[in-house]
Amino acid sequence: MKNICFCFQMHVPYRMKRYRFFDIGQDHYYYDDMATEEYLTWLVETSYLPLMRTIQEMIKLSKGRFHCGISVTGATLELFEQYCPEMIDQLKELCATKSVELLATPFAYSLAGEFDERELENQLEQTSNITNELFGVRPTVVWNTELLYTDELAALLHKAGYKGIMTEGAKHILSWKSANYVYQSAGDPKMKVLARNAALSDELSFHFSDPGWYNYPMDAEKYANQLNALPEGENLINIWLGAETFGVRQQAGSGIFDFLRALPYYALEREMGFVTPSEAIRKAAATTDVISSPYALTWAGEAKDLSIFAGNDLQQEAIQKLYAVAERVKMCQDKRLKSDWARLQDANYLHQMNHIDQGLTQYESAYDAFINYMNILADFLQLVDEQYPTTIENEELNSLLKTINNQEKEIAQLQGEVRKLKAKKK
């Protein structure tokens, strides 16, 4: 029996404000809250909320047989809580159906999986905590930023307790293999790997309303026939898309929501089922083969690597300076500093420094994006240096911080004893 694994990804970056050289050392707040709220509200109304409501209809109309996964970053959940609480309510309703699986995603849409593995674990834990707090679930399958995967990363995440990781079904990795199976990771054979069917996913993301596409016009019956016609034995079809596909990239007038709403009917009629990523892993009787990628694999661009985010001198300079202070930020107790460091890791800021494909941006050029980001980063690095000077080696600083923490614990203990003695006297 063929099973379709639909997954939808949501992330909204904080909009940076115009931050000039003369603001360094004077202004320590880096975000344009009004622009962030405006963009978030538009995206929720145009895409996210209609999509979530459509998914709920699909679950109801299929009598609970439609299942899917949703990847939403912890930072986006915080923005939903602040500006669009209806999204939290909608996600709670979907989780209550038991037909939707929330996936483990880096809190701030960070590429830490390539540059700082400890930070990746921390961000996944942050998202897990807020997901558990809001929806009562802890994810067990990882949707890393941009579907970033390496063998080493898979081994690390399995050791951290995750059961599976999702990545791109790129031709240069799969070779003669098909994306329509569950694989083992070369990094750890116990770690299961799911591969996105790029062709079938991109057909919806980029070609659904394209009159020049060979399959135009696309409808739910035609698409279901296409999935059902896949070779016998290829029983897992991973259709993973950015949620903005629905309503933004493919506008509502194209019929994209009607297409999605009708798809379960035609799929079930052809005796195809729907699974979440965890269900896909459990249902696989055995893994077919091994997937190996010693270097970064993503779903971004033609190269399917990190070149869009780290392929030029501007991006590499920003990454080097950002992660150079990682140890100092991790050792500090300043919540604001930690929060800013996480936000500054958002892959979208690096994407905007790409000369070829800048994505959604408010900047005139990659250089413009780089200058604004580096001005902000310069101020942030000053704040880090004020608390933890670069003249002190990390090991020495760590030793000092442990001493301070031990002294604070001892003081707290003594204060507790004093309070007890005072209470006895009374």
CSV table of C-alpha atoms in Angstrom, one decimal:
chain,number,residue,atom,x,y,z
A,1,MET,CA,0.0,0.0,0.0
A,2,LYS,CA,1.3,3.4,-1.0
A,3,ASN,CA,1.4,6.1,1.8
A,4,ILE,CA,1.7,9.8,1.2
A,5,CYS,CA,3.7,11.8,3.8
A,6,PHE,CA,2.7,15.5,3.5
A,7,CYS,CA,4.7,18.0,5.6
A,8,PHE,CA,4.4,21.8,5.8
A,9,GLN,CA,7.1,24.1,7.1
A,10,MET,CA,6.5,27.5,8.8
A,11,HIS,CA,9.0,30.1,9.9
A,12,VAL,CA,8.8,33.9,10.1
A,13,PRO,CA,12.0,35.9,10.7
A,14,TYR,CA,12.1,39.0,12.8
A,15,ARG,CA,12.5,42.0,10.6
A,16,MET,CA,15.7,43.9,11.2
A,17,LYS,CA,15.4,47.7,11.5
A,18,ARG,CA,17.7,50.1,9.6
A,19,TYR,CA,20.8,50.1,11.8
A,20,ARG,CA,23.5,52.5,10.9
A,21,PHE,CA,27.2,52.7,11.9
A,22,PHE,CA,26.5,55.6,14.3
A,23,ASP,CA,23.9,53.4,16.2
A,24,ILE,CA,26.6,51.0,17.3
A,25,GLY,CA,27.1,51.4,21.1
A,26,GLN,CA,24.0,53.6,21.3
A,27,ASP,CA,21.0,51.4,20.4
A,28,HIS,CA,20.9,47.8,21.5
A,29,TYR,CA,17.5,46.9,20.0
A,30,TYR,CA,17.8,45.6,16.5
A,31,TYR,CA,14.3,44.7,15.3
A,32,ASP,CA,11.5,46.5,13.5
A,33,ASP,CA,8.5,45.2,15.5
A,34,MET,CA,5.9,47.0,13.4
A,35,ALA,CA,7.3,45.5,10.2
A,36,THR,CA,7.5,42.1,11.8
A,37,GLU,CA,3.9,42.2,13.0
A,38,GLU,CA,2.7,43.5,9.6
A,39,TYR,CA,4.4,40.8,7.7
A,40,LEU,CA,3.4,38.1,10.1
A,41,THR,CA,-0.2,39.1,10.1
A,42,TRP,CA,-0.3,39.2,6.3
A,43,LEU,CA,1.3,35.8,6.0
A,44,VAL,CA,-1.1,34.3,8.6
A,45,GLU,CA,-4.2,35.7,6.9
A,46,THR,CA,-3.0,34.9,3.4
A,47,SER,CA,-1.4,31.5,3.9
A,48,TYR,CA,-0.9,29.9,7.3
A,49,LEU,CA,-4.4,30.1,8.8
A,50,PRO,CA,-6.2,29.1,5.6
A,51,LEU,CA,-3.8,26.2,5.2
A,52,MET,CA,-4.3,25.0,8.8
A,53,ARG,CA,-8.1,25.3,8.4
A,54,THR,CA,-7.9,23.3,5.1
A,55,ILE,CA,-5.9,20.6,6.8
A,56,GLN,CA,-8.5,20.4,9.6
A,57,GLU,CA,-11.2,20.0,6.9
A,58,MET,CA,-9.2,17.3,5.2
A,59,ILE,CA,-8.9,15.4,8.5
A,60,LYS,CA,-12.7,15.7,9.1
A,61,LEU,CA,-13.8,14.8,5.6
A,62,SER,CA,-11.4,11.8,5.5
A,63,LYS,CA,-12.7,10.7,8.9
A,64,GLY,CA,-9.3,11.1,10.5
A,65,ARG,CA,-7.4,9.2,7.7
A,66,PHE,CA,-5.5,12.2,6.5
A,67,HIS,CA,-2.3,12.6,8.4
A,68,CYS,CA,0.6,15.0,8.0
A,69,GLY,CA,3.6,16.7,9.7
A,70,ILE,CA,4.1,20.4,10.5
A,71,SER,CA,7.4,22.1,11.1
A,72,VAL,CA,7.2,25.4,13.0
A,73,THR,CA,10.1,27.1,14.7
A,74,GLY,CA,10.0,28.0,18.3
A,75,ALA,CA,10.6,31.7,17.4
A,76,THR,CA,7.6,31.6,15.1
A,77,LEU,CA,5.4,30.1,17.9
A,78,GLU,CA,6.5,33.0,20.1
A,79,LEU,CA,5.4,35.5,17.4
A,80,PHE,CA,2.1,33.7,17.0
A,81,GLU,CA,1.5,34.0,20.8
A,82,GLN,CA,2.3,37.7,20.6
A,83,TYR,CA,0.6,38.8,17.5
A,84,CYS,CA,-1.6,36.0,16.1
A,85,PRO,CA,-2.9,33.8,19.0
A,86,GLU,CA,-5.5,32.3,16.6
A,87,MET,CA,-2.7,30.3,15.1
A,88,ILE,CA,-1.9,28.7,18.4
A,89,ASP,CA,-5.6,27.9,18.9
A,90,GLN,CA,-5.7,26.3,15.4
A,91,LEU,CA,-2.6,24.3,16.0
A,92,LYS,CA,-4.0,23.0,19.3
A,93,GLU,CA,-7.1,21.8,17.5
A,94,LEU,CA,-5.0,20.0,14.9
A,95,CYS,CA,-2.8,18.4,17.5
A,96,ALA,CA,-5.9,17.2,19.3
A,97,THR,CA,-7.0,15.2,16.3
A,98,LYS,CA,-3.9,13.0,16.7
A,99,SER,CA,-3.5,13.2,12.9
A,100,VAL,CA,-0.9,15.9,12.9
A,101,GLU,CA,2.8,15.5,14.0
A,102,LEU,CA,4.8,18.5,15.1
A,103,LEU,CA,8.5,18.1,14.1
A,104,ALA,CA,11.7,19.0,15.9
A,105,THR,CA,13.0,22.3,14.3
A,106,PRO,CA,15.8,24.7,15.4
A,107,PHE,CA,14.2,27.4,17.5
A,108,ALA,CA,15.5,30.3,15.4
A,109,TYR,CA,15.8,28.7,12.0
A,110,SER,CA,19.6,28.5,12.6
A,111,LEU,CA,22.2,26.7,10.5
A,112,ALA,CA,24.0,25.7,13.7
A,113,GLY,CA,23.9,22.1,12.5
A,114,GLU,CA,26.8,23.0,10.3
A,115,PHE,CA,28.6,25.6,12.4
A,116,ASP,CA,27.9,24.7,16.1
A,117,GLU,CA,26.4,21.3,16.9
A,118,ARG,CA,25.9,22.1,20.6
A,119,GLU,CA,23.9,25.1,19.6
A,120,LEU,CA,21.7,23.0,17.3
A,121,GLU,CA,20.9,20.6,20.2
A,122,ASN,CA,20.1,23.6,22.4
A,123,GLN,CA,17.7,25.1,19.8
A,124,LEU,CA,16.0,21.8,19.2
A,125,GLU,CA,15.5,21.5,23.0
A,126,GLN,CA,14.1,25.0,23.1
A,127,THR,CA,11.5,24.3,20.4
A,128,SER,CA,10.7,21.0,22.1
A,129,ASN,CA,10.0,22.8,25.4
A,130,ILE,CA,7.7,25.4,23.9
A,131,THR,CA,5.9,22.7,21.8
A,132,ASN,CA,5.4,20.7,25.0
A,133,GLU,CA,4.2,23.7,26.9
A,134,LEU,CA,1.7,24.8,24.2
A,135,PHE,CA,0.6,21.4,22.8
A,136,GLY,CA,1.7,18.7,25.2
A,137,VAL,CA,4.0,16.9,22.8
A,138,ARG,CA,7.7,16.5,22.3
A,139,PRO,CA,8.9,15.9,18.7
A,140,THR,CA,11.0,12.9,17.9
A,141,VAL,CA,11.7,13.4,14.2
A,142,VAL,CA,14.0,16.3,13.1
A,143,TRP,CA,13.2,18.8,10.3
A,144,ASN,CA,16.5,20.7,10.4
A,145,THR,CA,16.7,24.2,8.9
A,146,GLU,CA,16.6,24.0,5.1
A,147,LEU,CA,16.5,20.2,5.6
A,148,LEU,CA,20.2,20.4,6.4
A,149,TYR,CA,21.7,16.9,6.7
A,150,THR,CA,25.2,15.3,7.2
A,151,ASP,CA,26.1,11.8,8.3
A,152,GLU,CA,27.8,13.3,11.4
A,153,LEU,CA,24.8,15.3,12.3
A,154,ALA,CA,22.5,12.3,12.0
A,155,ALA,CA,24.7,10.4,14.4
A,156,LEU,CA,24.7,13.3,16.9
A,157,LEU,CA,20.9,13.6,16.8
A,158,HIS,CA,20.3,9.9,17.3
A,159,LYS,CA,22.6,10.1,20.3
A,160,ALA,CA,20.4,13.0,21.5
A,161,GLY,CA,17.3,10.7,21.4
A,162,TYR,CA,15.7,11.5,18.0
A,163,LYS,CA,14.4,8.7,15.9
A,164,GLY,CA,14.5,10.1,12.4
A,165,ILE,CA,15.8,13.0,10.3
A,166,MET,CA,14.3,14.5,7.2
A,167,THR,CA,16.4,15.7,4.2
A,168,GLU,CA,16.3,16.4,0.5
A,169,GLY,CA,16.1,13.6,-2.0
A,170,ALA,CA,18.9,15.1,-4.1
A,171,LYS,CA,20.0,13.2,-7.2
A,172,HIS,CA,23.7,13.5,-6.4
A,173,ILE,CA,23.0,11.7,-3.0
A,174,LEU,CA,20.4,9.2,-4.1
A,175,SER,CA,22.1,8.3,-7.4
A,176,TRP,CA,20.0,5.4,-8.8
A,177,LYS,CA,18.0,5.1,-5.6
A,178,SER,CA,14.4,6.5,-5.1
A,179,ALA,CA,13.3,9.0,-2.5
A,180,ASN,CA,10.3,6.8,-1.9
A,181,TYR,CA,11.7,4.6,0.8
A,182,VAL,CA,12.9,4.8,4.5
A,183,TYR,CA,16.7,4.8,4.7
A,184,GLN,CA,19.4,4.3,7.3
A,185,SER,CA,22.0,7.0,7.9
A,186,ALA,CA,25.6,6.2,7.2
A,187,GLY,CA,26.5,8.1,10.3
A,188,ASP,CA,24.4,5.8,12.5
A,189,PRO,CA,22.4,2.9,11.1
A,190,LYS,CA,19.9,3.2,13.9
A,191,MET,CA,19.0,6.7,12.7
A,192,LYS,CA,16.2,6.6,10.1
A,193,VAL,CA,16.3,9.0,7.1
A,194,LEU,CA,13.3,10.3,5.1
A,195,ALA,CA,14.0,11.9,1.7
A,196,ARG,CA,11.8,14.5,0.1
A,197,ASN,CA,10.5,13.7,-3.3
A,198,ALA,CA,11.8,16.9,-4.9
A,199,ALA,CA,10.0,16.5,-8.3
A,200,LEU,CA,6.5,15.8,-6.9
A,201,SER,CA,6.9,18.5,-4.2
A,202,ASP,CA,8.2,21.2,-6.5
A,203,GLU,CA,5.4,20.5,-9.0
A,204,LEU,CA,3.0,21.9,-6.4
A,205,SER,CA,5.4,24.6,-5.0
A,206,PHE,CA,6.5,26.1,-8.3
A,207,HIS,CA,4.4,24.8,-11.2
A,208,PHE,CA,0.9,24.4,-10.0
A,209,SER,CA,-0.3,27.6,-11.7
A,210,ASP,CA,2.3,27.7,-14.5
A,211,PRO,CA,0.6,27.4,-17.9
A,212,GLY,CA,3.9,26.4,-19.4
A,213,TRP,CA,4.3,23.3,-17.2
A,214,TYR,CA,3.7,20.0,-19.0
A,215,ASN,CA,1.2,18.9,-16.5
A,216,TYR,CA,-0.9,22.1,-16.5
A,217,PRO,CA,-3.6,22.4,-15.4
A,218,MET,CA,-3.1,20.3,-12.3
A,219,ASP,CA,-6.1,18.9,-10.4
A,220,ALA,CA,-6.4,16.5,-7.4
A,221,GLU,CA,-7.5,13.5,-9.5
A,222,LYS,CA,-4.6,13.9,-11.9
A,223,TYR,CA,-2.1,14.3,-9.1
A,224,ALA,CA,-3.5,11.2,-7.3
A,225,ASN,CA,-3.1,9.2,-10.5
A,226,GLN,CA,0.4,10.4,-10.8
A,227,LEU,CA,1.3,9.2,-7.3
A,228,ASN,CA,-0.5,5.9,-7.7
A,229,ALA,CA,1.4,5.2,-11.0
A,230,LEU,CA,4.8,5.2,-9.2
A,231,PRO,CA,6.6,1.8,-9.4
A,232,GLU,CA,5.5,-1.1,-7.3
A,233,GLY,CA,7.3,-1.2,-4.0
A,234,GLU,CA,7.9,2.5,-3.8
A,235,ASN,CA,5.4,2.8,-1.0
A,236,LEU,CA,6.3,6.1,0.7
A,237,ILE,CA,5.9,9.4,-1.1
A,238,ASN,CA,7.3,12.4,0.8
A,239,ILE,CA,5.6,15.7,-0.3
A,240,TRP,CA,7.1,18.4,1.7
A,241,LEU,CA,6.5,22.1,1.1
A,242,GLY,CA,6.9,25.5,2.6
A,243,ALA,CA,3.5,26.5,4.0
A,244,GLU,CA,3.7,29.8,2.0
A,245,THR,CA,3.2,27.6,-1.1
A,246,PHE,CA,-0.5,27.9,-0.3
A,247,GLY,CA,-1.8,31.4,-0.7
A,248,VAL,CA,1.5,33.2,-1.4
A,249,ARG,CA,3.6,31.4,-4.0
A,250,GLN,CA,0.4,29.8,-5.4
A,251,GLN,CA,-2.4,32.3,-4.7
A,252,ALA,CA,-5.8,31.3,-3.5
A,253,GLY,CA,-7.3,32.2,-6.9
A,254,SER,CA,-5.3,29.4,-8.5
A,255,GLY,CA,-7.4,26.8,-6.8
A,256,ILE,CA,-4.5,25.5,-4.7
A,257,PHE,CA,-6.6,25.2,-1.5
A,258,ASP,CA,-9.4,23.4,-3.3
A,259,PHE,CA,-6.8,21.1,-4.9
A,260,LEU,CA,-5.4,20.2,-1.4
A,261,ARG,CA,-8.9,19.8,0.1
A,262,ALA,CA,-9.9,17.3,-2.6
A,263,LEU,CA,-6.7,15.2,-2.7
A,264,PRO,CA,-7.5,12.8,0.2
A,265,TYR,CA,-10.7,11.7,-1.5
A,266,TYR,CA,-8.9,10.7,-4.7
A,267,ALA,CA,-6.0,9.2,-2.9
A,268,LEU,CA,-8.1,7.1,-0.6
A,269,GLU,CA,-10.3,6.0,-3.6
A,270,ARG,CA,-7.1,4.6,-5.0
A,271,GLU,CA,-6.3,2.8,-1.7
A,272,MET,CA,-3.4,5.1,-0.9
A,273,GLY,CA,-3.0,6.2,2.7
A,274,PHE,CA,-1.5,9.2,4.6
A,275,VAL,CA,1.2,9.0,7.3
A,276,THR,CA,3.1,11.4,9.5
A,277,PRO,CA,7.0,11.1,9.4
A,278,SER,CA,7.0,9.0,12.6
A,279,GLU,CA,4.3,6.7,11.2
A,280,ALA,CA,6.3,6.3,8.0
A,281,ILE,CA,9.3,5.2,10.1
A,282,ARG,CA,7.3,2.8,12.2
A,283,LYS,CA,5.4,1.3,9.2
A,284,ALA,CA,8.6,0.5,7.2
A,285,ALA,CA,9.2,-3.2,7.7
A,286,ALA,CA,12.9,-2.6,7.0
A,287,THR,CA,15.1,0.2,5.7
A,288,THR,CA,16.0,-0.2,2.1
A,289,ASP,CA,19.5,1.0,2.0
A,290,VAL,CA,21.9,3.6,3.4
A,291,ILE,CA,22.0,7.3,2.6
A,292,SER,CA,25.4,9.0,3.0
A,293,SER,CA,26.2,12.7,2.8
A,294,PRO,CA,29.5,13.6,4.4
A,295,TYR,CA,29.0,17.2,3.3
A,296,ALA,CA,26.0,19.6,3.9
A,297,LEU,CA,22.9,18.6,2.0
A,298,THR,CA,19.9,20.9,1.9
A,299,TRP,CA,16.8,21.6,-0.2
A,300,ALA,CA,18.1,25.1,-1.2
A,301,GLY,CA,19.0,26.1,-4.8
A,302,GLU,CA,20.2,24.0,-7.6
A,303,ALA,CA,23.3,22.8,-5.8
A,304,LYS,CA,21.3,21.5,-2.8
A,305,ASP,CA,24.0,22.6,-0.4
A,306,LEU,CA,24.8,25.7,1.7
A,307,SER,CA,26.1,27.9,-1.1
A,308,ILE,CA,23.0,30.2,-1.0
A,309,PHE,CA,23.8,30.9,2.7
A,310,ALA,CA,27.6,30.6,2.9
A,311,GLY,CA,28.9,30.8,-0.6
A,312,ASN,CA,30.4,34.3,-0.7
A,313,ASP,CA,32.9,36.3,1.3
A,314,LEU,CA,30.2,38.5,2.9
A,315,GLN,CA,28.3,35.5,4.3
A,316,GLN,CA,31.5,33.7,5.5
A,317,GLU,CA,32.6,36.9,7.3
A,318,ALA,CA,29.2,37.2,9.1
A,319,ILE,CA,29.2,33.5,10.0
A,320,GLN,CA,32.8,33.6,11.3
A,321,LYS,CA,32.2,36.6,13.6
A,322,LEU,CA,28.8,35.4,14.8
A,323,TYR,CA,30.0,31.9,15.9
A,324,ALA,CA,33.4,33.1,17.2
A,325,VAL,CA,31.6,34.2,20.4
A,326,ALA,CA,29.5,31.1,20.8
A,327,GLU,CA,31.3,29.8,23.9
A,328,ARG,CA,31.0,33.2,25.7
A,329,VAL,CA,27.3,33.5,25.0
A,330,LYS,CA,26.6,30.0,26.2
A,331,MET,CA,28.5,30.6,29.4
A,332,CYS,CA,26.6,33.8,30.2
A,333,GLN,CA,23.4,34.2,32.2
A,334,ASP,CA,22.1,37.2,30.3
A,335,LYS,CA,18.8,36.1,28.7
A,336,ARG,CA,18.6,39.1,26.4
A,337,LEU,CA,22.1,38.4,25.1
A,338,LYS,CA,21.3,34.7,24.5
A,339,SER,CA,18.0,35.7,22.8
A,340,ASP,CA,19.7,38.1,20.4
A,341,TRP,CA,22.4,35.6,19.6
A,342,ALA,CA,19.8,33.0,18.6
A,343,ARG,CA,17.9,35.5,16.5
A,344,LEU,CA,21.0,36.6,14.7
A,345,GLN,CA,21.6,33.1,13.5
A,346,ASP,CA,18.4,33.1,11.4
A,347,ALA,CA,19.4,31.7,8.0
A,348,ASN,CA,17.2,34.3,6.2
A,349,TYR,CA,19.7,37.0,7.1
A,350,LEU,CA,22.5,35.1,5.4
A,351,HIS,CA,20.2,34.4,2.5
A,352,GLN,CA,19.8,38.1,2.0
A,353,MET,CA,23.5,38.5,1.5
A,354,ASN,CA,23.4,36.2,-1.6
A,355,HIS,CA,24.2,38.0,-4.8
A,356,ILE,CA,22.0,35.8,-7.0
A,357,ASP,CA,19.0,34.8,-4.9
A,358,GLN,CA,18.1,37.1,-2.0
A,359,GLY,CA,14.7,35.8,-1.3
A,360,LEU,CA,12.2,38.0,0.4
A,361,THR,CA,14.2,41.1,1.4
A,362,GLN,CA,13.9,44.8,2.2
A,363,TYR,CA,17.4,45.5,1.0
A,364,GLU,CA,18.6,46.9,-2.3
A,365,SER,CA,21.5,44.5,-2.6
A,366,ALA,CA,23.5,41.8,-0.9
A,367,TYR,CA,26.0,44.5,0.2
A,368,ASP,CA,23.2,46.6,1.7
A,369,ALA,CA,22.0,43.5,3.7
A,370,PHE,CA,25.5,42.7,4.8
A,371,ILE,CA,26.3,46.3,6.0
A,372,ASN,CA,23.0,46.4,8.1
A,373,TYR,CA,23.6,43.0,9.6
A,374,MET,CA,27.3,43.7,10.4
A,375,ASN,CA,26.4,47.0,12.1
A,376,ILE,CA,24.0,45.1,14.3
A,377,LEU,CA,26.5,42.3,14.9
A,378,ALA,CA,29.2,44.9,15.8
A,379,ASP,CA,27.0,46.3,18.6
A,380,PHE,CA,26.1,42.8,19.8
A,381,LEU,CA,29.8,41.8,19.9
A,382,GLN,CA,30.6,44.9,22.0
A,383,LEU,CA,27.9,43.8,24.5
A,384,VAL,CA,29.4,40.3,24.7
A,385,ASP,CA,32.9,41.8,25.1
A,386,GLU,CA,31.8,44.1,27.9
A,387,GLN,CA,30.6,41.1,29.9
A,388,TYR,CA,33.2,38.5,28.8
A,389,PRO,CA,36.3,40.3,27.4
A,390,THR,CA,38.1,38.6,24.5
A,391,THR,CA,41.4,39.2,26.4
A,392,ILE,CA,40.3,36.3,28.7
A,393,GLU,CA,40.7,32.8,27.3
A,394,ASN,CA,37.6,30.6,27.2
A,395,GLU,CA,39.0,28.1,29.7
A,396,GLU,CA,39.9,30.8,32.1
A,397,LEU,CA,36.6,32.5,31.7
A,398,ASN,CA,34.7,29.2,32.2
A,399,SER,CA,36.7,28.6,35.4
A,400,LEU,CA,35.8,32.1,36.7
A,401,LEU,CA,32.2,31.6,35.9
A,402,LYS,CA,32.1,28.2,37.7
A,403,THR,CA,33.7,29.9,40.8
A,404,ILE,CA,31.1,32.7,40.7
A,405,ASN,CA,28.2,30.2,40.3
A,406,ASN,CA,29.5,28.1,43.2
A,407,GLN,CA,29.8,31.3,45.3
A,408,GLU,CA,26.2,32.2,44.4
A,409,LYS,CA,25.0,28.8,45.5
A,410,GLU,CA,26.9,29.0,48.7
A,411,ILE,CA,25.5,32.5,49.4
A,412,ALA,CA,21.9,31.3,48.7
A,413,GLN,CA,22.4,28.3,51.0
A,414,LEU,CA,23.7,30.5,53.8
A,415,GLN,CA,20.8,32.9,53.3
A,416,GLY,CA,18.4,30.0,53.6
A,417,GLU,CA,20.0,29.0,56.9
A,418,VAL,CA,19.8,32.6,58.2
A,419,ARG,CA,16.1,32.6,57.3
A,420,LYS,CA,15.5,29.4,59.2
A,421,LEU,CA,17.3,30.7,62.3
A,422,LYS,CA,15.3,33.9,62.2
A,423,ALA,CA,12.0,31.9,61.9
A,424,LYS,CA,13.0,29.8,64.9
A,425,LYS,CA,13.7,32.9,67.0
A,426,LYS,CA,10.2,34.1,66.2
